[in-house]
Short mmCIF file of C-alpha atoms in Angstrom, two decimals:
data_model
loop_
_atom_site.label_atom_id
_atom_site.label_comp_id
_atom_site.label_asym_id
_atom_site.label_seq_id
_atom_site.Cartn_x
_atom_site.Cartn_y
_atom_site.Cartn_z
CA MET A 1 23.97 -36.59 99.30
CA LEU A 2 26.38 -33.92 99.22
CA ARG A 3 29.61 -34.99 96.41
CA ASP A 4 31.03 -31.31 96.93
CA SER A 5 33.51 -31.05 99.21
CA TYR A 6 33.00 -27.24 99.99
CA ASP A 7 29.36 -29.01 100.94
CA ILE A 8 30.62 -31.90 102.77
CA ILE A 9 32.74 -29.51 104.44
CA ARG A 10 30.50 -26.36 105.54
CA ARG A 11 28.14 -29.34 107.07
CA LEU A 12 30.74 -30.46 108.83
CA GLN A 13 31.70 -27.41 110.55
CA GLN A 14 28.43 -26.59 111.35
CA GLU A 15 27.45 -29.70 112.84
CA GLY A 16 31.22 -29.15 115.30
CA PHE A 17 33.52 -30.43 113.44
CA GLU A 18 36.54 -28.27 113.29
CA ARG A 19 39.46 -29.01 111.37
CA ILE A 20 43.17 -30.51 112.69
CA SER A 21 45.57 -30.60 109.73
CA SER A 22 45.54 -31.28 106.09
CA LYS A 23 48.10 -33.56 104.33
CA GLY A 24 48.10 -32.11 100.67
CA SER A 25 44.64 -32.45 98.82
CA HIS A 26 43.08 -34.59 102.33
CA HIS A 27 41.69 -32.44 105.08
CA LYS A 28 41.09 -34.08 108.63
CA PHE A 29 38.52 -32.79 110.96
CA ARG A 30 38.02 -34.07 114.00
CA HIS A 31 34.51 -32.96 116.35
CA ARG A 32 34.42 -31.75 119.65
CA THR A 33 33.14 -33.63 122.01
CA SER A 34 32.44 -36.81 120.23
CA LYS A 35 36.32 -36.97 119.30
CA ARG A 36 34.84 -38.68 115.67
CA THR A 37 37.58 -38.40 112.88
CA VAL A 38 36.17 -37.58 109.26
CA ILE A 39 38.73 -37.39 105.88
CA VAL A 40 37.70 -35.08 103.59
CA PRO A 41 39.88 -34.90 99.49
CA HIS A 42 39.66 -31.32 98.95
CA PRO A 43 39.52 -29.36 96.24
CA ARG A 44 36.78 -31.66 94.89
CA ARG A 45 34.11 -30.75 93.05
CA ASP A 46 32.29 -34.63 92.19
CA ILE A 47 33.33 -36.69 94.56
CA ALA A 48 33.12 -40.69 93.90
CA ARG A 49 29.89 -42.22 95.35
CA GLY A 50 32.01 -44.74 97.58
CA THR A 51 34.09 -42.02 98.75
CA VAL A 52 31.10 -40.12 100.56
CA ILE A 53 29.57 -43.33 101.79
CA SER A 54 32.78 -43.24 103.39
CA ILE A 55 32.49 -39.78 104.33
CA TYR A 56 29.19 -39.85 106.09
CA ARG A 57 29.85 -43.57 107.96
CA GLN A 58 33.27 -41.43 109.88
CA ALA A 59 30.50 -38.60 110.20
CA GLY A 60 27.89 -41.01 111.74
CA TRP A 61 25.80 -39.57 109.27
CA SER A 62 22.51 -41.23 107.36
CA LYS A 63 22.68 -41.43 103.52
CA ASP A 64 19.38 -38.16 103.05
#
């Protein structure tokens, strides 16, 4: 499971998510076709496990 915000953002962008806004340290991404919305705290090297699980749910990913 990815815990670094840079790695999470890279994976989101590879899977078709685009950054639509940011406010403070939080970036909002939306998928081009499915319209899923994901909010990622950035920059963070070590995101809390519960936050990572929430990001995975928002993105529709399984815990790998």
